[in-house]
Amino acid sequence: AMLTHANLWSAAVARMATVPTPPDSRTLLVAPLFHVAGLGRLIGQFVAGASVAVQRGFQPRAVLQALQDDGVTEVLLVPSMIQMLLDEPGFAQYRLDGVRRVIWGASPISRALLDRALAAFPQAEFVHAYGMTETAATVAINADVRQGGARTESAGPPAVGVETRILAPDGSEAAPGAVGELLVRGPMVMQGYWNRPEETRRAFDRGWLLTGDAARQDEDGYLYIVDRLKDMIVSGGENVYGAEVEGVLARHALVARCAVIGVTHARWGEAVHAVIVSRPGMAADADALDRHCRLQLAAYKCPKTYEFLSELPMSAAGKVLKSVLRQDHESRRAAVAAPAHQESQT
């Protein structure tokens, strides 16, 4: 994505207009600087005349040590990093009262994990920043996460200079509260994709950037990101958003981390498949998870199958690689089906 100096400057100023950065701010950066979240935060600190501490990669113990000993006042994390910090043995022994702000984004966070984080950093302001590479990491900012209420899980209103639209599947404007594709426009939106004119053309609709995110917006303009459209599961003609199912699974005591994907199903087209990392010392129990889901979700949203792994595949930026999970599942499916297919040909 081609980002100009003006794109990056606009994004940084828009963030600071909502969440001011004091000159004594010291941010710990563990997101890679080739990722727009880390780069954007670095630029914002420079613009404000503040400082940064940088770690090469994410190691929970090293992060906790830095938060305690290195004068860090702010930290930028993704939900998987927050989870690993809170699960680190001895977490409660670290003195973290110097952390004044926790900024998170990049992927949905379950309410169960957010509640744990709010309790673990009672003195800190929590900020949800939503953006993407194509917008220099800025679209919306929710600085009211700790206030509670219905907007706790919102991405916030559009940042200064950002315009938003929600389009229904038929291309019309979605009504307030209805889910559709989020479109954005503003001075932080990219110039296009490097040497990919066709992809650039498909990314825009009459000057509006198509984000590929399913979202809804309330009457006051607050955005709620539902899921990536490419991760939406269509099972028996019904739309299932994996993030909603993950939020329910995360509330079960067995689950340390989880991911929900759509897999090929002969009858339903796609079926909901849950990949679970169990908490240490707890045995896999698909039946217990199924009962838990059926108490809180419509039947068509409940996982049809469960898989238990020791770890989830992660990108360098800390996002779960659902594409890898889908590929692995389909590869195993093909391997199981191959002998029967070969036999039928003989």
CSV table of C-alpha atoms in Angstrom, one decimal:
chain,number,residue,atom,x,y,z
A,1,ALA,CA,0.0,0.0,0.0
A,2,MET,CA,1.5,3.3,-1.1
A,3,LEU,CA,1.3,5.8,1.9
A,4,THR,CA,2.6,9.3,1.5
A,5,HIS,CA,4.1,11.5,4.2
A,6,ALA,CA,0.7,13.4,4.2
A,7,ASN,CA,-1.2,10.1,4.8
A,8,LEU,CA,1.0,9.2,7.7
A,9,TRP,CA,0.9,12.8,9.1
A,10,SER,CA,-2.9,13.0,8.8
A,11,ALA,CA,-3.3,9.6,10.6
A,12,ALA,CA,-1.0,10.7,13.5
A,13,VAL,CA,-2.6,14.0,14.0
A,14,ALA,CA,-6.1,12.5,13.8
A,15,ARG,CA,-5.1,10.0,16.6
A,16,MET,CA,-3.7,12.8,18.8
A,17,ALA,CA,-6.7,14.9,18.3
A,18,THR,CA,-8.8,12.2,20.0
A,19,VAL,CA,-6.1,10.8,22.4
A,20,PRO,CA,-3.5,13.5,23.1
A,21,THR,CA,0.1,12.3,23.5
A,22,PRO,CA,1.9,14.2,26.4
A,23,PRO,CA,5.6,15.0,25.8
A,24,ASP,CA,6.6,12.7,28.7
A,25,SER,CA,4.9,9.7,27.0
A,26,ARG,CA,7.1,6.7,26.6
A,27,THR,CA,5.6,4.0,24.4
A,28,LEU,CA,6.7,0.4,24.3
A,29,LEU,CA,6.7,-1.0,20.7
A,30,VAL,CA,6.6,-4.7,20.3
A,31,ALA,CA,4.6,-4.7,17.0
A,32,PRO,CA,7.1,-5.0,14.1
A,33,LEU,CA,7.9,-1.7,12.5
A,34,PHE,CA,7.2,-3.0,9.0
A,35,HIS,CA,3.6,-3.3,10.2
A,36,VAL,CA,1.5,-0.1,10.0
A,37,ALA,CA,0.5,-0.2,13.6
A,38,GLY,CA,4.0,-0.1,14.9
A,39,LEU,CA,5.1,2.4,12.3
A,40,GLY,CA,2.1,4.6,12.9
A,41,ARG,CA,2.7,4.6,16.6
A,42,LEU,CA,6.4,5.4,16.1
A,43,ILE,CA,5.6,8.4,13.9
A,44,GLY,CA,3.0,9.7,16.4
A,45,GLN,CA,5.5,9.6,19.2
A,46,PHE,CA,8.0,11.6,17.0
A,47,VAL,CA,5.4,14.2,16.1
A,48,ALA,CA,4.5,14.7,19.8
A,49,GLY,CA,8.2,14.9,20.8
A,50,ALA,CA,7.8,11.9,23.0
A,51,SER,CA,9.9,8.7,23.2
A,52,VAL,CA,9.8,5.0,22.4
A,53,ALA,CA,11.2,1.8,23.7
A,54,VAL,CA,11.5,-0.9,21.1
A,55,GLN,CA,11.8,-4.7,21.6
A,56,ARG,CA,12.7,-7.1,18.9
A,57,GLY,CA,9.6,-9.4,18.8
A,58,PHE,CA,7.1,-10.1,21.5
A,59,GLN,CA,8.2,-12.0,24.6
A,60,PRO,CA,5.7,-11.7,27.5
A,61,ARG,CA,8.2,-11.8,30.3
A,62,ALA,CA,10.4,-9.2,28.5
A,63,VAL,CA,7.4,-6.9,27.9
A,64,LEU,CA,6.3,-7.2,31.6
A,65,GLN,CA,9.9,-6.4,32.7
A,66,ALA,CA,9.9,-3.3,30.5
A,67,LEU,CA,6.5,-2.1,31.7
A,68,GLN,CA,7.8,-2.3,35.2
A,69,ASP,CA,11.4,-1.0,34.9
A,70,ASP,CA,11.8,1.1,31.8
A,71,GLY,CA,9.5,4.1,32.5
A,72,VAL,CA,6.9,2.9,30.0
A,73,THR,CA,3.7,4.9,30.2
A,74,GLU,CA,1.9,3.4,27.1
A,75,VAL,CA,1.9,0.1,25.3
A,76,LEU,CA,0.4,-0.9,21.9
A,77,LEU,CA,-0.8,-4.5,21.8
A,78,VAL,CA,-3.1,-6.8,19.8
A,79,PRO,CA,-5.5,-9.1,21.7
A,80,SER,CA,-3.4,-12.2,21.4
A,81,MET,CA,-0.5,-10.3,23.1
A,82,ILE,CA,-2.8,-9.2,25.9
A,83,GLN,CA,-3.9,-12.8,26.4
A,84,MET,CA,-0.3,-14.0,26.6
A,85,LEU,CA,0.7,-11.2,29.0
A,86,LEU,CA,-2.2,-12.0,31.4
A,87,ASP,CA,-1.4,-15.8,31.2
A,88,GLU,CA,2.3,-15.3,31.9
A,89,PRO,CA,3.2,-17.1,35.1
A,90,GLY,CA,3.9,-14.6,37.8
A,91,PHE,CA,2.0,-11.7,36.1
A,92,ALA,CA,0.7,-10.5,39.4
A,93,GLN,CA,4.2,-10.0,40.8
A,94,TYR,CA,5.1,-7.2,38.4
A,95,ARG,CA,4.5,-3.6,39.3
A,96,LEU,CA,2.6,-2.1,36.4
A,97,ASP,CA,1.1,1.0,37.9
A,98,GLY,CA,3.3,3.3,35.7
A,99,VAL,CA,1.3,2.2,32.6
A,100,ARG,CA,-1.2,5.1,31.9
A,101,ARG,CA,-2.6,3.9,28.6
A,102,VAL,CA,-3.1,0.5,26.9
A,103,ILE,CA,-3.9,0.8,23.1
A,104,TRP,CA,-5.2,-2.3,21.4
A,105,GLY,CA,-6.5,-3.1,17.9
A,106,ALA,CA,-5.7,-5.2,14.8
A,107,SER,CA,-8.3,-7.9,15.5
A,108,PRO,CA,-11.5,-8.4,17.6
A,109,ILE,CA,-11.1,-8.9,21.3
A,110,SER,CA,-13.5,-11.0,23.4
A,111,ARG,CA,-15.4,-9.3,26.2
A,112,ALA,CA,-14.0,-11.9,28.6
A,113,LEU,CA,-10.4,-11.0,27.7
A,114,LEU,CA,-11.1,-7.3,27.7
A,115,ASP,CA,-12.6,-7.5,31.2
A,116,ARG,CA,-9.5,-9.4,32.4
A,117,ALA,CA,-7.3,-6.7,31.0
A,118,LEU,CA,-9.3,-3.8,32.5
A,119,ALA,CA,-9.0,-5.5,35.9
A,120,ALA,CA,-5.2,-6.2,35.5
A,121,PHE,CA,-4.4,-2.5,34.6
A,122,PRO,CA,-7.0,-0.6,36.8
A,123,GLN,CA,-5.0,2.6,36.6
A,124,ALA,CA,-4.7,2.7,32.8
A,125,GLU,CA,-6.9,4.3,30.1
A,126,PHE,CA,-7.9,1.7,27.5
A,127,VAL,CA,-8.1,2.8,23.9
A,128,HIS,CA,-9.4,0.8,21.0
A,129,ALA,CA,-7.8,1.9,17.7
A,130,TYR,CA,-9.3,0.6,14.5
A,131,GLY,CA,-7.6,1.0,11.1
A,132,MET,CA,-5.8,-0.8,8.4
A,133,THR,CA,-2.6,-0.6,6.3
A,134,GLU,CA,-4.5,1.3,3.6
A,135,THR,CA,-5.5,4.1,6.0
A,136,ALA,CA,-2.1,4.5,7.7
A,137,ALA,CA,-3.7,2.6,10.7
A,138,THR,CA,-6.4,5.2,11.5
A,139,VAL,CA,-10.2,5.0,10.9
A,140,ALA,CA,-11.8,5.1,14.3
A,141,ILE,CA,-10.7,5.6,17.9
A,142,ASN,CA,-12.6,4.7,21.1
A,143,ALA,CA,-11.1,6.4,24.1
A,144,ASP,CA,-14.1,5.5,26.3
A,145,VAL,CA,-13.5,1.7,26.6
A,146,ARG,CA,-13.3,1.9,30.4
A,147,GLN,CA,-16.6,3.8,30.7
A,148,GLY,CA,-18.6,0.7,30.3
A,149,GLY,CA,-22.0,0.4,28.7
A,150,ALA,CA,-23.0,-0.7,25.2
A,151,ARG,CA,-20.1,1.2,23.6
A,152,THR,CA,-17.3,-0.7,25.4
A,153,GLU,CA,-16.9,-3.0,22.4
A,154,SER,CA,-17.2,-0.2,19.8
A,155,ALA,CA,-14.3,0.9,17.7
A,156,GLY,CA,-15.4,4.4,18.4
A,157,PRO,CA,-16.5,7.2,16.1
A,158,PRO,CA,-14.6,8.0,13.0
A,159,ALA,CA,-11.3,9.9,13.7
A,160,VAL,CA,-10.9,13.6,12.7
A,161,GLY,CA,-11.0,13.9,8.9
A,162,VAL,CA,-12.4,10.4,8.3
A,163,GLU,CA,-15.7,9.9,6.6
A,164,THR,CA,-17.5,6.5,6.7
A,165,ARG,CA,-20.4,4.7,5.0
A,166,ILE,CA,-21.9,1.3,5.6
A,167,LEU,CA,-23.2,-0.4,2.4
A,168,ALA,CA,-25.8,-3.2,2.5
A,169,PRO,CA,-25.2,-6.2,0.2
A,170,ASP,CA,-27.4,-4.7,-2.5
A,171,GLY,CA,-25.2,-1.6,-2.6
A,172,SER,CA,-27.6,0.7,-0.8
A,173,GLU,CA,-26.9,2.7,2.4
A,174,ALA,CA,-27.4,0.4,5.4
A,175,ALA,CA,-29.7,1.6,8.1
A,176,PRO,CA,-28.3,2.5,11.5
A,177,GLY,CA,-27.4,-0.7,13.3
A,178,ALA,CA,-27.5,-2.9,10.2
A,179,VAL,CA,-24.4,-4.8,9.2
A,180,GLY,CA,-22.7,-4.1,5.8
A,181,GLU,CA,-19.3,-3.3,4.3
A,182,LEU,CA,-17.5,-0.4,5.8
A,183,LEU,CA,-16.2,2.3,3.3
A,184,VAL,CA,-13.9,5.1,4.3
A,185,ARG,CA,-12.6,8.3,2.8
A,186,GLY,CA,-10.1,10.9,4.1
A,187,PRO,CA,-6.6,12.3,3.9
A,188,MET,CA,-5.0,9.2,5.5
A,189,VAL,CA,-6.3,6.8,2.8
A,190,MET,CA,-3.6,5.3,0.6
A,191,GLN,CA,-2.7,6.3,-3.0
A,192,GLY,CA,-3.1,2.7,-4.2
A,193,TYR,CA,-1.2,-0.6,-4.4
A,194,TRP,CA,2.3,-0.5,-5.8
A,195,ASN,CA,2.4,-1.6,-9.4
A,196,ARG,CA,-1.1,-3.2,-9.1
A,197,PRO,CA,-3.5,-1.0,-11.0
A,198,GLU,CA,-6.3,-3.6,-11.2
A,199,GLU,CA,-6.2,-4.3,-7.4
A,200,THR,CA,-6.2,-0.5,-6.8
A,201,ARG,CA,-9.2,-0.1,-9.1
A,202,ARG,CA,-11.1,-2.8,-7.2
A,203,ALA,CA,-10.2,-1.3,-3.8
A,204,PHE,CA,-12.1,1.9,-4.5
A,205,ASP,CA,-15.7,2.8,-5.3
A,206,ARG,CA,-16.1,6.4,-6.5
A,207,GLY,CA,-13.3,7.7,-4.2
A,208,TRP,CA,-14.3,5.5,-1.2
A,209,LEU,CA,-12.0,2.8,0.0
A,210,LEU,CA,-13.6,-0.6,0.4
A,211,THR,CA,-12.3,-1.9,3.7
A,212,GLY,CA,-13.5,-5.5,3.3
A,213,ASP,CA,-14.7,-5.3,6.9
A,214,ALA,CA,-18.3,-6.1,8.0
A,215,ALA,CA,-19.4,-3.4,10.4
A,216,ARG,CA,-22.4,-1.5,11.8
A,217,GLN,CA,-22.8,2.1,12.9
A,218,ASP,CA,-25.2,3.4,15.5
A,219,GLU,CA,-27.1,6.6,15.2
A,220,ASP,CA,-24.4,8.6,17.0
A,221,GLY,CA,-21.7,7.4,14.5
A,222,TYR,CA,-20.0,4.8,16.7
A,223,LEU,CA,-18.6,1.9,14.6
A,224,TYR,CA,-18.8,-1.7,15.6
A,225,ILE,CA,-16.5,-4.0,13.6
A,226,VAL,CA,-18.2,-7.4,13.2
A,227,ASP,CA,-15.6,-9.4,11.3
A,228,ARG,CA,-13.6,-9.5,8.1
A,229,LEU,CA,-16.0,-10.2,5.2
A,230,LYS,CA,-13.6,-12.9,3.9
A,231,ASP,CA,-13.9,-14.7,7.3
A,232,MET,CA,-17.7,-14.6,7.3
A,233,ILE,CA,-19.1,-18.2,7.2
A,234,VAL,CA,-22.2,-18.9,5.1
A,235,SER,CA,-23.7,-22.0,6.5
A,236,GLY,CA,-27.0,-23.2,5.1
A,237,GLY,CA,-27.7,-19.7,3.7
A,238,GLU,CA,-27.1,-18.0,7.1
A,239,ASN,CA,-24.3,-15.6,7.8
A,240,VAL,CA,-22.1,-16.5,10.7
A,241,TYR,CA,-19.4,-14.1,12.0
A,242,GLY,CA,-16.5,-16.0,13.5
A,243,ALA,CA,-15.7,-13.2,15.9
A,244,GLU,CA,-19.1,-13.6,17.7
A,245,VAL,CA,-18.6,-17.3,18.1
A,246,GLU,CA,-15.0,-16.8,19.4
A,247,GLY,CA,-16.3,-14.3,21.9
A,248,VAL,CA,-18.6,-17.0,23.4
A,249,LEU,CA,-16.0,-19.7,23.3
A,250,ALA,CA,-13.5,-17.4,25.1
A,251,ARG,CA,-15.8,-17.2,28.1
A,252,HIS,CA,-15.4,-21.0,28.8
A,253,ALA,CA,-12.9,-21.9,31.5
A,254,LEU,CA,-11.3,-24.5,29.2
A,255,VAL,CA,-10.3,-22.1,26.5
A,256,ALA,CA,-7.0,-20.2,26.5
A,257,ARG,CA,-7.2,-19.1,22.8
A,258,CYS,CA,-9.5,-19.9,20.0
A,259,ALA,CA,-10.2,-19.3,16.3
A,260,VAL,CA,-13.3,-20.0,14.3
A,261,ILE,CA,-13.2,-20.7,10.6
A,262,GLY,CA,-15.6,-22.0,7.9
A,263,VAL,CA,-14.8,-25.4,6.4
A,264,THR,CA,-16.4,-27.2,3.4
A,265,HIS,CA,-19.5,-29.1,4.2
A,266,ALA,CA,-21.5,-31.3,1.8
A,267,ARG,CA,-24.9,-30.3,3.2
A,268,TRP,CA,-24.5,-26.8,4.5
A,269,GLY,CA,-21.9,-25.5,2.0
A,270,GLU,CA,-19.8,-24.3,4.9
A,271,ALA,CA,-19.8,-25.4,8.5
A,272,VAL,CA,-18.5,-23.6,11.6
A,273,HIS,CA,-15.3,-25.2,12.8
A,274,ALA,CA,-13.6,-24.1,16.1
A,275,VAL,CA,-9.9,-24.4,16.8
A,276,ILE,CA,-9.1,-24.4,20.5
A,277,VAL,CA,-5.9,-24.0,22.6
A,278,SER,CA,-6.8,-25.4,26.0
A,279,ARG,CA,-5.7,-23.9,29.3
A,280,PRO,CA,-2.7,-25.7,30.9
A,281,GLY,CA,-3.8,-28.8,32.8
A,282,MET,CA,-7.3,-28.9,31.2
A,283,ALA,CA,-8.3,-31.8,28.9
A,284,ALA,CA,-10.0,-31.3,25.6
A,285,ASP,CA,-13.7,-31.5,25.9
A,286,ALA,CA,-15.7,-30.8,22.8
A,287,ASP,CA,-19.0,-31.8,24.4
A,288,ALA,CA,-18.6,-29.3,27.1
A,289,LEU,CA,-17.8,-26.5,24.6
A,290,ASP,CA,-20.8,-27.5,22.5
A,291,ARG,CA,-23.2,-27.3,25.5
A,292,HIS,CA,-21.7,-23.9,26.4
A,293,CYS,CA,-22.2,-22.6,22.9
A,294,ARG,CA,-25.8,-23.8,22.6
A,295,LEU,CA,-26.8,-21.9,25.7
A,296,GLN,CA,-25.7,-18.6,24.1
A,297,LEU,CA,-25.9,-19.0,20.4
A,298,ALA,CA,-28.4,-19.9,17.7
A,299,ALA,CA,-28.0,-23.5,16.6
A,300,TYR,CA,-26.7,-22.5,13.2
A,301,LYS,CA,-23.9,-20.5,14.7
A,302,CYS,CA,-22.6,-23.2,17.0
A,303,PRO,CA,-19.4,-25.1,15.8
A,304,LYS,CA,-20.2,-28.3,14.1
A,305,THR,CA,-16.6,-29.6,14.7
A,306,TYR,CA,-13.8,-28.9,17.2
A,307,GLU,CA,-10.1,-29.2,16.8
A,308,PHE,CA,-7.6,-28.9,19.7
A,309,LEU,CA,-4.0,-27.5,19.1
A,310,SER,CA,-1.1,-26.6,21.3
A,311,GLU,CA,-0.8,-23.2,19.6
A,312,LEU,CA,-2.5,-21.1,16.9
A,313,PRO,CA,-0.5,-20.0,13.9
A,314,MET,CA,0.3,-16.3,14.3
A,315,SER,CA,1.7,-13.6,12.0
A,316,ALA,CA,4.6,-11.4,13.1
A,317,ALA,CA,2.1,-8.7,14.0
A,318,GLY,CA,0.3,-11.1,16.4
A,319,LYS,CA,-2.8,-11.9,14.3
A,320,VAL,CA,-4.1,-15.4,14.0
A,321,LEU,CA,-3.5,-16.8,10.5
A,322,LYS,CA,-6.9,-18.2,9.7
A,323,SER,CA,-5.9,-18.8,6.1
A,324,VAL,CA,-3.3,-21.3,7.5
A,325,LEU,CA,-5.9,-23.0,9.6
A,326,ARG,CA,-8.3,-23.3,6.6
A,327,GLN,CA,-5.5,-24.7,4.4
A,328,ASP,CA,-4.4,-27.2,7.0
A,329,HIS,CA,-8.0,-28.4,7.5
A,330,GLU,CA,-8.6,-28.8,3.8
A,331,SER,CA,-5.3,-30.6,3.3
A,332,ARG,CA,-6.2,-33.1,6.0
A,333,ARG,CA,-9.7,-33.5,4.4
A,334,ALA,CA,-8.2,-34.2,1.0
A,335,ALA,CA,-5.7,-36.7,2.5
A,336,VAL,CA,-8.5,-38.6,4.1
A,337,ALA,CA,-10.6,-38.6,1.0
A,338,ALA,CA,-7.8,-39.5,-1.4
A,339,PRO,CA,-7.7,-43.3,-0.8
A,340,ALA,CA,-11.4,-43.7,-1.3
A,341,HIS,CA,-11.3,-41.7,-4.5
A,342,GLN,CA,-8.4,-43.7,-5.8
A,343,GLU,CA,-10.2,-47.0,-5.0
A,344,SER,CA,-13.3,-45.9,-6.9
A,345,GLN,CA,-11.3,-45.4,-10.0
A,346,THR,CA,-9.9,-48.9,-10.1
